[in-house]
PDB file of C-alpha atoms and ligand atoms in Angstrom:
ATOM      1  CA  MET A   9     196.395  51.389  45.369  1.00 69.00           C
ATOM      2  CA  ASP A  10     195.290  54.794  43.941  1.00 82.00           C
ATOM      3  CA  THR A  11     191.693  55.449  43.003  1.00 90.00           C
ATOM      4  CA  ALA A  12     192.326  55.246  39.271  1.00 95.00           C
ATOM      5  CA  SER A  13     194.007  51.711  39.469  1.00 95.00           C
ATOM      6  CA  GLU A  14     191.249  50.486  41.814  1.00 96.00           C
ATOM      7  CA  ILE A  15     188.587  51.672  39.309  1.00 97.00           C
ATOM      8  CA  PHE A  16     190.400  50.271  36.239  1.00 97.00           C
ATOM      9  CA  SER A  17     190.811  46.742  37.924  1.00 96.00           C
ATOM     10  CA  LYS A  18     187.110  46.848  38.977  1.00 96.00           C
ATOM     11  CA  VAL A  19     186.085  47.725  35.342  1.00 97.00           C
ATOM     12  CA  ARG A  20     188.285  44.920  33.985  1.00 95.00           C
ATOM     13  CA  GLU A  21     187.067  42.350  36.442  1.00 96.00           C
ATOM     14  CA  GLU A  22     183.443  43.021  35.473  1.00 96.00           C
ATOM     15  CA  GLY A  23     184.263  42.765  31.804  1.00 96.00           C
ATOM     16  CA  ARG A  24     183.222  46.320  30.974  1.00 97.00           C
ATOM     17  CA  LYS A  25     184.736  48.328  28.164  1.00 95.00           C
ATOM     18  CA  PHE A  26     183.922  51.808  29.311  1.00 97.00           C
ATOM     19  CA  LEU A  27     183.832  53.630  32.607  1.00 98.00           C
ATOM     20  CA  LEU A  28     180.662  55.066  34.261  1.00 98.00           C
ATOM     21  CA  GLU A  29     180.681  58.775  34.369  1.00 98.00           C
ATOM     22  CA  PRO A  30     181.191  58.888  38.121  1.00 98.00           C
ATOM     23  CA  GLU A  31     184.175  56.586  37.801  1.00 98.00           C
ATOM     24  CA  ALA A  32     185.644  58.547  34.998  1.00 98.00           C
ATOM     25  CA  LYS A  33     185.156  61.832  36.931  1.00 98.00           C
ATOM     26  CA  SER A  34     186.660  60.329  40.156  1.00 98.00           C
ATOM     27  CA  ILE A  35     189.732  59.544  38.112  1.00 98.00           C
ATOM     28  CA  CYS A  36     189.847  63.132  36.698  1.00 98.00           C
ATOM     29  CA  LYS A  37     189.535  64.547  40.182  1.00 98.00           C
ATOM     30  CA  GLU A  38     192.470  62.448  41.329  1.00 97.00           C
ATOM     31  CA  TYR A  39     194.574  63.766  38.453  1.00 98.00           C
ATOM     32  CA  GLY A  40     193.555  67.406  39.225  1.00 98.00           C
ATOM     33  CA  ILE A  41     191.156  67.841  36.307  1.00 98.00           C
ATOM     34  CA  PRO A  42     188.198  69.917  37.539  1.00 98.00           C
ATOM     35  CA  VAL A  43     184.824  68.172  37.300  1.00 98.00           C
ATOM     36  CA  THR A  44     181.346  69.133  38.408  1.00 98.00           C
ATOM     37  CA  ASP A  45     180.512  68.057  42.008  1.00 98.00           C
ATOM     38  CA  PHE A  46     178.497  64.808  42.022  1.00 98.00           C
ATOM     39  CA  ARG A  47     176.827  62.075  44.209  1.00 98.00           C
ATOM     40  CA  ILE A  48     175.347  58.707  43.414  1.00 98.00           C
ATOM     41  CA  ALA A  49     171.783  58.297  44.432  1.00 98.00           C
ATOM     42  CA  LYS A  50     170.230  54.952  44.863  1.00 98.00           C
ATOM     43  CA  ASN A  51     166.718  56.175  45.092  1.00 98.00           C
ATOM     44  CA  GLU A  52     164.408  59.189  44.718  1.00 98.00           C
ATOM     45  CA  ALA A  53     164.736  60.408  48.263  1.00 98.00           C
ATOM     46  CA  GLU A  54     168.557  60.199  48.229  1.00 98.00           C
ATOM     47  CA  ALA A  55     168.502  62.121  44.790  1.00 98.00           C
ATOM     48  CA  VAL A  56     166.584  64.979  46.565  1.00 98.00           C
ATOM     49  CA  SER A  57     168.842  65.057  49.698  1.00 98.00           C
ATOM     50  CA  PHE A  58     172.029  65.092  47.477  1.00 98.00           C
ATOM     51  CA  ALA A  59     170.464  67.860  45.387  1.00 98.00           C
ATOM     52  CA  ASP A  60     169.993  69.825  48.656  1.00 98.00           C
ATOM     53  CA  GLU A  61     173.490  69.277  49.526  1.00 98.00           C
ATOM     54  CA  ILE A  62     174.939  70.109  46.226  1.00 98.00           C
ATOM     55  CA  GLY A  63     172.786  73.186  45.883  1.00 98.00           C
ATOM     56  CA  TYR A  64     170.432  74.059  43.024  1.00 98.00           C
ATOM     57  CA  PRO A  65     170.235  74.006  40.075  1.00 98.00           C
ATOM     58  CA  VAL A  66     171.344  70.425  39.508  1.00 98.00           C
ATOM     59  CA  VAL A  67     171.419  67.882  36.698  1.00 98.00           C
ATOM     60  CA  LEU A  68     170.192  64.226  36.989  1.00 98.00           C
ATOM     61  CA  LYS A  69     171.751  61.490  34.832  1.00 98.00           C
ATOM     62  CA  ILE A  70     171.341  57.697  34.493  1.00 98.00           C
ATOM     63  CA  ILE A  71     174.245  55.627  35.589  1.00 98.00           C
ATOM     64  CA  SER A  72     174.199  52.370  33.596  1.00 98.00           C
ATOM     65  CA  PRO A  73     176.976  50.134  32.171  1.00 97.00           C
ATOM     66  CA  ASP A  74     174.612  49.529  29.187  1.00 97.00           C
ATOM     67  CA  VAL A  75     174.125  53.276  28.293  1.00 97.00           C
ATOM     68  CA  ILE A  76     177.364  55.029  26.915  1.00 95.00           C
ATOM     69  CA  HIS A  77     175.293  57.900  25.340  1.00 96.00           C
ATOM     70  CA  LYS A  78     173.098  58.916  28.156  1.00 97.00           C
ATOM     71  CA  SER A  79     170.983  61.566  26.301  1.00 97.00           C
ATOM     72  CA  ASP A  80     170.231  59.213  23.609  1.00 96.00           C
ATOM     73  CA  VAL A  81     167.960  57.271  25.940  1.00 97.00           C
ATOM     74  CA  GLY A  82     166.539  60.332  27.670  1.00 98.00           C
ATOM     75  CA  GLY A  83     168.960  59.794  30.605  1.00 98.00           C
ATOM     76  CA  VAL A  84     169.999  63.441  31.194  1.00 98.00           C
ATOM     77  CA  ILE A  85     167.748  66.293  32.622  1.00 98.00           C
ATOM     78  CA  VAL A  86     169.407  69.592  33.329  1.00 98.00           C
ATOM     79  CA  GLY A  87     168.239  72.743  35.055  1.00 98.00           C
ATOM     80  CA  LEU A  88     166.512  71.271  38.041  1.00 98.00           C
ATOM     81  CA  LYS A  89     165.697  74.125  40.424  1.00 98.00           C
ATOM     82  CA  THR A  90     163.650  72.492  43.226  1.00 98.00           C
ATOM     83  CA  ALA A  91     163.242  69.223  45.117  1.00 98.00           C
ATOM     84  CA  GLU A  92     160.041  68.593  43.166  1.00 98.00           C
ATOM     85  CA  ASP A  93     161.886  69.053  39.945  1.00 98.00           C
ATOM     86  CA  VAL A  94     164.391  66.432  41.054  1.00 98.00           C
ATOM     87  CA  ARG A  95     161.692  63.933  42.067  1.00 98.00           C
ATOM     88  CA  ASN A  96     159.920  64.454  38.621  1.00 98.00           C
ATOM     89  CA  ALA A  97     163.198  64.135  36.732  1.00 98.00           C
ATOM     90  CA  TYR A  98     164.220  61.026  38.662  1.00 98.00           C
ATOM     91  CA  ASN A  99     160.926  59.247  37.544  1.00 98.00           C
ATOM     92  CA  GLN A 100     161.108  60.584  34.108  1.00 98.00           C
ATOM     93  CA  ILE A 101     164.687  59.246  33.464  1.00 98.00           C
ATOM     94  CA  MET A 102     163.751  55.950  34.944  1.00 98.00           C
ATOM     95  CA  GLU A 103     160.771  55.714  32.575  1.00 98.00           C
ATOM     96  CA  ASN A 104     162.790  57.000  29.517  1.00 98.00           C
ATOM     97  CA  VAL A 105     165.555  54.461  30.061  1.00 98.00           C
ATOM     98  CA  LYS A 106     163.039  51.611  30.586  1.00 97.00           C
ATOM     99  CA  ASN A 107     161.411  52.630  27.275  1.00 97.00           C
ATOM    100  CA  HIS A 108     164.630  52.801  25.284  1.00 97.00           C
ATOM    101  CA  LYS A 109     166.520  50.098  26.904  1.00 96.00           C
ATOM    102  CA  PRO A 110     164.324  47.691  28.806  1.00 96.00           C
ATOM    103  CA  ASN A 111     167.196  45.416  29.854  1.00 96.00           C
ATOM    104  CA  ALA A 112     169.656  48.102  30.986  1.00 97.00           C
ATOM    105  CA  LYS A 113     171.181  47.528  34.278  1.00 97.00           C
ATOM    106  CA  ILE A 114     170.780  50.587  36.441  1.00 97.00           C
ATOM    107  CA  VAL A 115     173.541  51.362  39.077  1.00 96.00           C
ATOM    108  CA  GLY A 116     172.005  54.458  40.306  1.00 98.00           C
ATOM    109  CA  MET A 117     171.284  58.225  39.548  1.00 98.00           C
ATOM    110  CA  LEU A 118     174.022  60.728  39.129  1.00 98.00           C
ATOM    111  CA  VAL A 119     172.990  63.969  40.926  1.00 98.00           C
ATOM    112  CA  GLN A 120     175.424  66.758  39.796  1.00 98.00           C
ATOM    113  CA  GLU A 121     176.161  70.364  40.145  1.00 98.00           C
ATOM    114  CA  MET A 122     174.897  72.301  37.065  1.00 98.00           C
ATOM    115  CA  ALA A 123     177.862  74.135  35.489  1.00 98.00           C
ATOM    116  CA  PRO A 124     176.798  77.565  34.240  1.00 96.00           C
ATOM    117  CA  SER A 125     177.107  77.822  30.491  1.00 92.00           C
ATOM    118  CA  SER A 126     180.234  79.386  29.139  1.00 93.00           C
ATOM    119  CA  THR A 127     182.817  78.911  26.431  1.00 93.00           C
ATOM    120  CA  GLU A 128     183.011  75.041  25.753  1.00 95.00           C
ATOM    121  CA  ILE A 129     186.159  73.186  25.073  1.00 97.00           C
ATOM    122  CA  ILE A 130     186.967  69.509  24.372  1.00 97.00           C
ATOM    123  CA  VAL A 131     189.925  67.636  25.496  1.00 98.00           C
ATOM    124  CA  GLY A 132     190.377  64.144  24.165  1.00 97.00           C
ATOM    125  CA  ALA A 133     192.951  61.371  24.059  1.00 98.00           C
ATOM    126  CA  ILE A 134     193.331  58.402  21.824  1.00 97.00           C
ATOM    127  CA  LYS A 135     195.878  55.640  21.901  1.00 96.00           C
ATOM    128  CA  ASP A 136     197.525  55.218  18.691  1.00 91.00           C
ATOM    129  CA  PRO A 137     198.935  51.683  18.135  1.00 89.00           C
ATOM    130  CA  GLN A 138     202.327  53.159  16.772  1.00 91.00           C
ATOM    131  CA  PHE A 139     202.722  56.464  18.709  1.00 91.00           C
ATOM    132  CA  GLY A 140     201.001  55.581  21.941  1.00 95.00           C
ATOM    133  CA  PRO A 141     198.715  58.045  23.638  1.00 98.00           C
ATOM    134  CA  ALA A 142     197.971  61.440  21.820  1.00 98.00           C
ATOM    135  CA  LEU A 143     196.085  64.415  23.080  1.00 98.00           C
ATOM    136  CA  MET A 144     193.428  66.441  21.262  1.00 97.00           C
ATOM    137  CA  PHE A 145     192.213  69.960  21.919  1.00 98.00           C
ATOM    138  CA  GLY A 146     189.394  72.018  20.331  1.00 97.00           C
ATOM    139  CA  LEU A 147     186.567  74.335  21.100  1.00 95.00           C
ATOM    140  CA  GLY A 148     183.178  72.757  21.606  1.00 88.00           C
ATOM    141  CA  GLY A 149     180.100  72.527  19.474  1.00 81.00           C
ATOM    142  CA  ILE A 150     180.430  73.635  15.766  1.00 82.00           C
ATOM    143  CA  PHE A 151     184.156  74.140  16.037  1.00 82.00           C
ATOM    144  CA  VAL A 152     184.813  70.515  16.562  1.00 83.00           C
ATOM    145  CA  GLU A 153     181.794  68.902  15.044  1.00 80.00           C
ATOM    146  CA  VAL A 154     181.454  70.989  11.828  1.00 77.00           C
ATOM    147  CA  LEU A 155     184.803  72.814  11.283  1.00 81.00           C
ATOM    148  CA  LYS A 156     187.060  70.004  12.577  1.00 88.00           C
ATOM    149  CA  ASP A 157     189.048  72.776  14.272  1.00 91.00           C
ATOM    150  CA  VAL A 158     191.189  70.490  16.366  1.00 95.00           C
ATOM    151  CA  THR A 159     194.845  69.936  17.144  1.00 97.00           C
ATOM    152  CA  PHE A 160     196.832  66.842  18.323  1.00 96.00           C
ATOM    153  CA  ARG A 161     200.072  66.163  20.015  1.00 97.00           C
ATOM    154  CA  ILE A 162     201.719  62.857  21.075  1.00 97.00           C
ATOM    155  CA  ALA A 163     201.919  62.394  24.900  1.00 97.00           C
ATOM    156  CA  PRO A 164     203.582  63.236  27.152  1.00 98.00           C
ATOM    157  CA  LEU A 165     202.997  66.982  26.708  1.00 98.00           C
ATOM    158  CA  THR A 166     205.333  69.686  27.816  1.00 98.00           C
ATOM    159  CA  ARG A 167     203.855  72.918  29.040  1.00 98.00           C
ATOM    160  CA  ASP A 168     205.110  74.607  25.931  1.00 98.00           C
ATOM    161  CA  GLU A 169     203.267  72.099  23.747  1.00 98.00           C
ATOM    162  CA  ALA A 170     200.013  72.372  25.625  1.00 98.00           C
ATOM    163  CA  GLU A 171     200.273  76.193  25.337  1.00 98.00           C
ATOM    164  CA  GLU A 172     200.792  75.751  21.526  1.00 98.00           C
ATOM    165  CA  MET A 173     197.861  73.458  21.222  1.00 98.00           C
ATOM    166  CA  VAL A 174     195.529  76.044  22.729  1.00 98.00           C
ATOM    167  CA  LYS A 175     196.868  78.824  20.630  1.00 97.00           C
ATOM    168  CA  GLU A 176     196.872  77.021  17.253  1.00 96.00           C
ATOM    169  CA  VAL A 177     193.202  76.253  16.937  1.00 96.00           C
ATOM    170  CA  ARG A 178     191.568  78.697  14.577  1.00 94.00           C
ATOM    171  CA  ALA A 179     189.060  79.482  17.274  1.00 94.00           C
ATOM    172  CA  TYR A 180     191.671  80.580  19.816  1.00 95.00           C
ATOM    173  CA  PRO A 181     190.674  84.350  19.515  1.00 92.00           C
ATOM    174  CA  LEU A 182     187.329  83.386  20.970  1.00 92.00           C
ATOM    175  CA  LEU A 183     189.225  82.298  24.123  1.00 95.00           C
ATOM    176  CA  LYS A 184     190.617  85.820  24.427  1.00 92.00           C
ATOM    177  CA  GLY A 185     187.183  87.248  24.979  1.00 87.00           C
ATOM    178  CA  TYR A 186     184.667  88.802  22.542  1.00 82.00           C
ATOM    179  CA  ARG A 187     181.752  91.026  22.910  1.00 83.00           C
ATOM    180  CA  ASN A 188     180.020  90.061  26.155  1.00 80.00           C
ATOM    181  CA  THR A 189     182.175  86.877  26.691  1.00 81.00           C
ATOM    182  CA  PRO A 190     184.955  87.401  29.165  1.00 87.00           C
ATOM    183  CA  PRO A 191     188.394  86.011  28.424  1.00 95.00           C
ATOM    184  CA  ALA A 192     188.825  82.266  29.235  1.00 97.00           C
ATOM    185  CA  ASP A 193     191.259  80.985  31.844  1.00 98.00           C
ATOM    186  CA  ILE A 194     194.051  79.661  29.462  1.00 98.00           C
ATOM    187  CA  GLU A 195     196.195  78.421  32.298  1.00 98.00           C
ATOM    188  CA  ALA A 196     193.286  76.292  33.569  1.00 98.00           C
ATOM    189  CA  ILE A 197     193.002  74.692  29.955  1.00 98.00           C
ATOM    190  CA  VAL A 198     196.842  74.151  29.840  1.00 98.00           C
ATOM    191  CA  ASN A 199     196.755  72.428  33.169  1.00 98.00           C
ATOM    192  CA  ILE A 200     193.887  70.175  32.103  1.00 98.00           C
ATOM    193  CA  LEU A 201     195.918  69.164  28.950  1.00 98.00           C
ATOM    194  CA  LEU A 202     198.920  68.454  31.038  1.00 98.00           C
ATOM    195  CA  ASN A 203     196.984  66.414  33.752  1.00 98.00           C
ATOM    196  CA  THR A 204     195.224  64.513  30.944  1.00 98.00           C
ATOM    197  CA  SER A 205     198.559  63.765  29.492  1.00 98.00           C
ATOM    198  CA  ARG A 206     199.868  62.448  32.748  1.00 98.00           C
ATOM    199  CA  LEU A 207     196.720  60.326  33.201  1.00 98.00           C
ATOM    200  CA  VAL A 208     196.914  58.698  29.738  1.00 98.00           C
ATOM    201  CA  MET A 209     200.697  58.119  30.255  1.00 98.00           C
ATOM    202  CA  GLU A 210     200.329  56.485  33.574  1.00 97.00           C
ATOM    203  CA  HIS A 211     197.337  54.350  32.493  1.00 97.00           C
ATOM    204  CA  GLN A 212     198.143  52.837  29.089  1.00 96.00           C
ATOM    205  CA  GLU A 213     194.963  50.805  29.342  1.00 95.00           C
ATOM    206  CA  ILE A 214     192.983  53.834  28.275  1.00 97.00           C
ATOM    207  CA  LYS A 215     192.112  53.485  24.541  1.00 97.00           C
ATOM    208  CA  GLU A 216     190.019  56.706  24.490  1.00 98.00           C
ATOM    209  CA  LEU A 217     189.233  59.468  26.700  1.00 98.00           C
ATOM    210  CA  ASP A 218     186.829  62.250  26.016  1.00 97.00           C
ATOM    211  CA  LEU A 219     186.156  65.441  28.344  1.00 98.00           C
ATOM    212  CA  ASN A 220     183.311  66.840  26.344  1.00 96.00           C
ATOM    213  CA  PRO A 221     182.271  69.507  27.175  1.00 96.00           C
ATOM    214  CA  ILE A 222     184.537  71.350  29.562  1.00 98.00           C
ATOM    215  CA  MET A 223     183.084  74.810  30.542  1.00 97.00           C
ATOM    216  CA  VAL A 224     185.848  77.402  30.708  1.00 97.00           C
ATOM    217  CA  TYR A 225     185.344  80.434  32.873  1.00 97.00           C
ATOM    218  CA  GLU A 226     187.308  83.630  33.526  1.00 96.00           C
ATOM    219  CA  LYS A 227     188.689  81.722  36.528  1.00 97.00           C
ATOM    220  CA  GLY A 228     188.814  78.057  36.346  1.00 98.00           C
ATOM    221  CA  ALA A 229     186.942  75.391  34.385  1.00 98.00           C
ATOM    222  CA  LYS A 230     184.566  72.414  34.885  1.00 98.00           C
ATOM    223  CA  THR A 231     184.289  69.143  33.057  1.00 98.00           C
ATOM    224  CA  VAL A 232     180.604  68.361  32.389  1.00 98.00           C
ATOM    225  CA  ASP A 233     180.924  64.945  30.914  1.00 98.00           C
ATOM    226  CA  ALA A 234     183.835  62.507  30.997  1.00 98.00           C
ATOM    227  CA  ARG A 235     184.105  59.246  29.008  1.00 98.00           C
ATOM    228  CA  ILE A 236     186.975  56.758  29.270  1.00 98.00           C
ATOM    229  CA  ILE A 237     187.170  53.698  27.129  1.00 97.00           C
ATOM    230  CA  LEU A 238     189.509  50.720  27.690  1.00 95.00           C
TER     231      LEU A 238
HETATM  232  P1  ADP B 472     175.863  62.146  27.144  1.00 58.50           P
HETATM  233  O1  ADP B 472     176.231  60.758  27.673  1.00 58.50           O
HETATM  234  O2  ADP B 472     174.582  62.030  26.355  1.00 58.50           O
HETATM  235  O3  ADP B 472     177.024  62.734  26.343  1.00 58.50           O
HETATM  236  P2  ADP B 472     176.239  64.383  28.998  1.00 58.50           P
HETATM  237  O4  ADP B 472     176.567  64.044  30.303  1.00 58.50           O
HETATM  238  O5  ADP B 472     177.166  64.884  28.045  1.00 58.50           O
HETATM  239  O6  ADP B 472     175.597  63.020  28.337  1.00 58.50           O
HETATM  240  O7  ADP B 472     174.984  65.286  29.017  1.00 58.50           O
HETATM  241  C1  ADP B 472     174.424  65.824  27.823  1.00 58.50           C
HETATM  242  C2  ADP B 472     174.522  67.358  27.824  1.00 58.50           C
HETATM  243  O8  ADP B 472     173.804  67.962  28.922  1.00 58.50           O
HETATM  244  C3  ADP B 472     175.873  67.956  27.928  1.00 58.50           C
HETATM  245  O9  ADP B 472     176.577  67.871  26.635  1.00 58.50           O
HETATM  246  C4  ADP B 472     175.633  69.275  28.447  1.00 58.50           C
HETATM  247  O10 ADP B 472     175.326  70.166  27.463  1.00 58.50           O
HETATM  248  C5  ADP B 472     174.535  69.142  29.381  1.00 58.50           C
HETATM  249  N1  ADP B 472     174.975  68.836  30.740  1.00 58.50           N
HETATM  250  C6  ADP B 472     175.230  67.650  31.328  1.00 58.50           C
HETATM  251  N2  ADP B 472     175.724  67.711  32.529  1.00 58.50           N
HETATM  252  C7  ADP B 472     175.817  69.093  32.721  1.00 58.50           C
HETATM  253  C8  ADP B 472     176.135  69.777  33.958  1.00 58.50           C
HETATM  254  N3  ADP B 472     176.671  69.165  35.072  1.00 58.50           N
HETATM  255  N4  ADP B 472     176.139  71.157  33.938  1.00 58.50           N
HETATM  256  C9  ADP B 472     175.714  71.725  32.776  1.00 58.50           C
HETATM  257  N5  ADP B 472     175.176  71.099  31.743  1.00 58.50           N
HETATM  258  C10 ADP B 472     175.267  69.726  31.668  1.00 58.50           C
HETATM  259 MG1   MG B 473     178.390  64.079  26.622  1.00 58.50          MG
END
């Protein structure tokens, strides 16, 4: 069985409704969607040795089936530059989660490469009861949240449709570069849309998928957070 099918059946068996971030990112990776490098630490010492392996700066995040919005419970700390930062963040996150959600089951701590900030995009998918899976695209932050500058297509996407999606948002000119910001790798975005389309077509159990944000660079892109809901 492929990684995605294995993960989906495990999640179903455990009666869970959403995937843990490392599960969602493993599936993304399998489908050729670029994600930040990550390891799952079981204790503070492991978190430090994984951070050394990945290379600083790193990000620490709580992994819990009871926490869907990790930063809401103080479960994300970014910009950790040293082993000492990692140790402090590990303990701080454990304490934050205990305070916000005393009964949360903790699976481990996600140690992750910190993606340099850049132009942020969002790729999403929802399953419409009538039309089946549909893809969403937009630029991150105010463009989606305030201006609702997003575009949709029914899956499966063709390459032409994926290219159209990228070009039809009002914020598109920003992707072509402005002032000190270099142009974004449009082909990388198109490939993410196509791979996400393939993923939701092949796994109809996905009710909602959210790659938010994805940092797009001059060359390549990196998904910083991935959520999949069944
Ligand atoms: P939440 O479950 O709260 O949505 P996220 O994983 O999205 O948690 O983390 C919250 C925010 O922290 C992200 O929106 C992003 O701004 C920042 N962040 C998280 N992971 C990384 C990373 N690997 N590199 C850079 N920034 C990150
Ligand atoms: Mg997020």
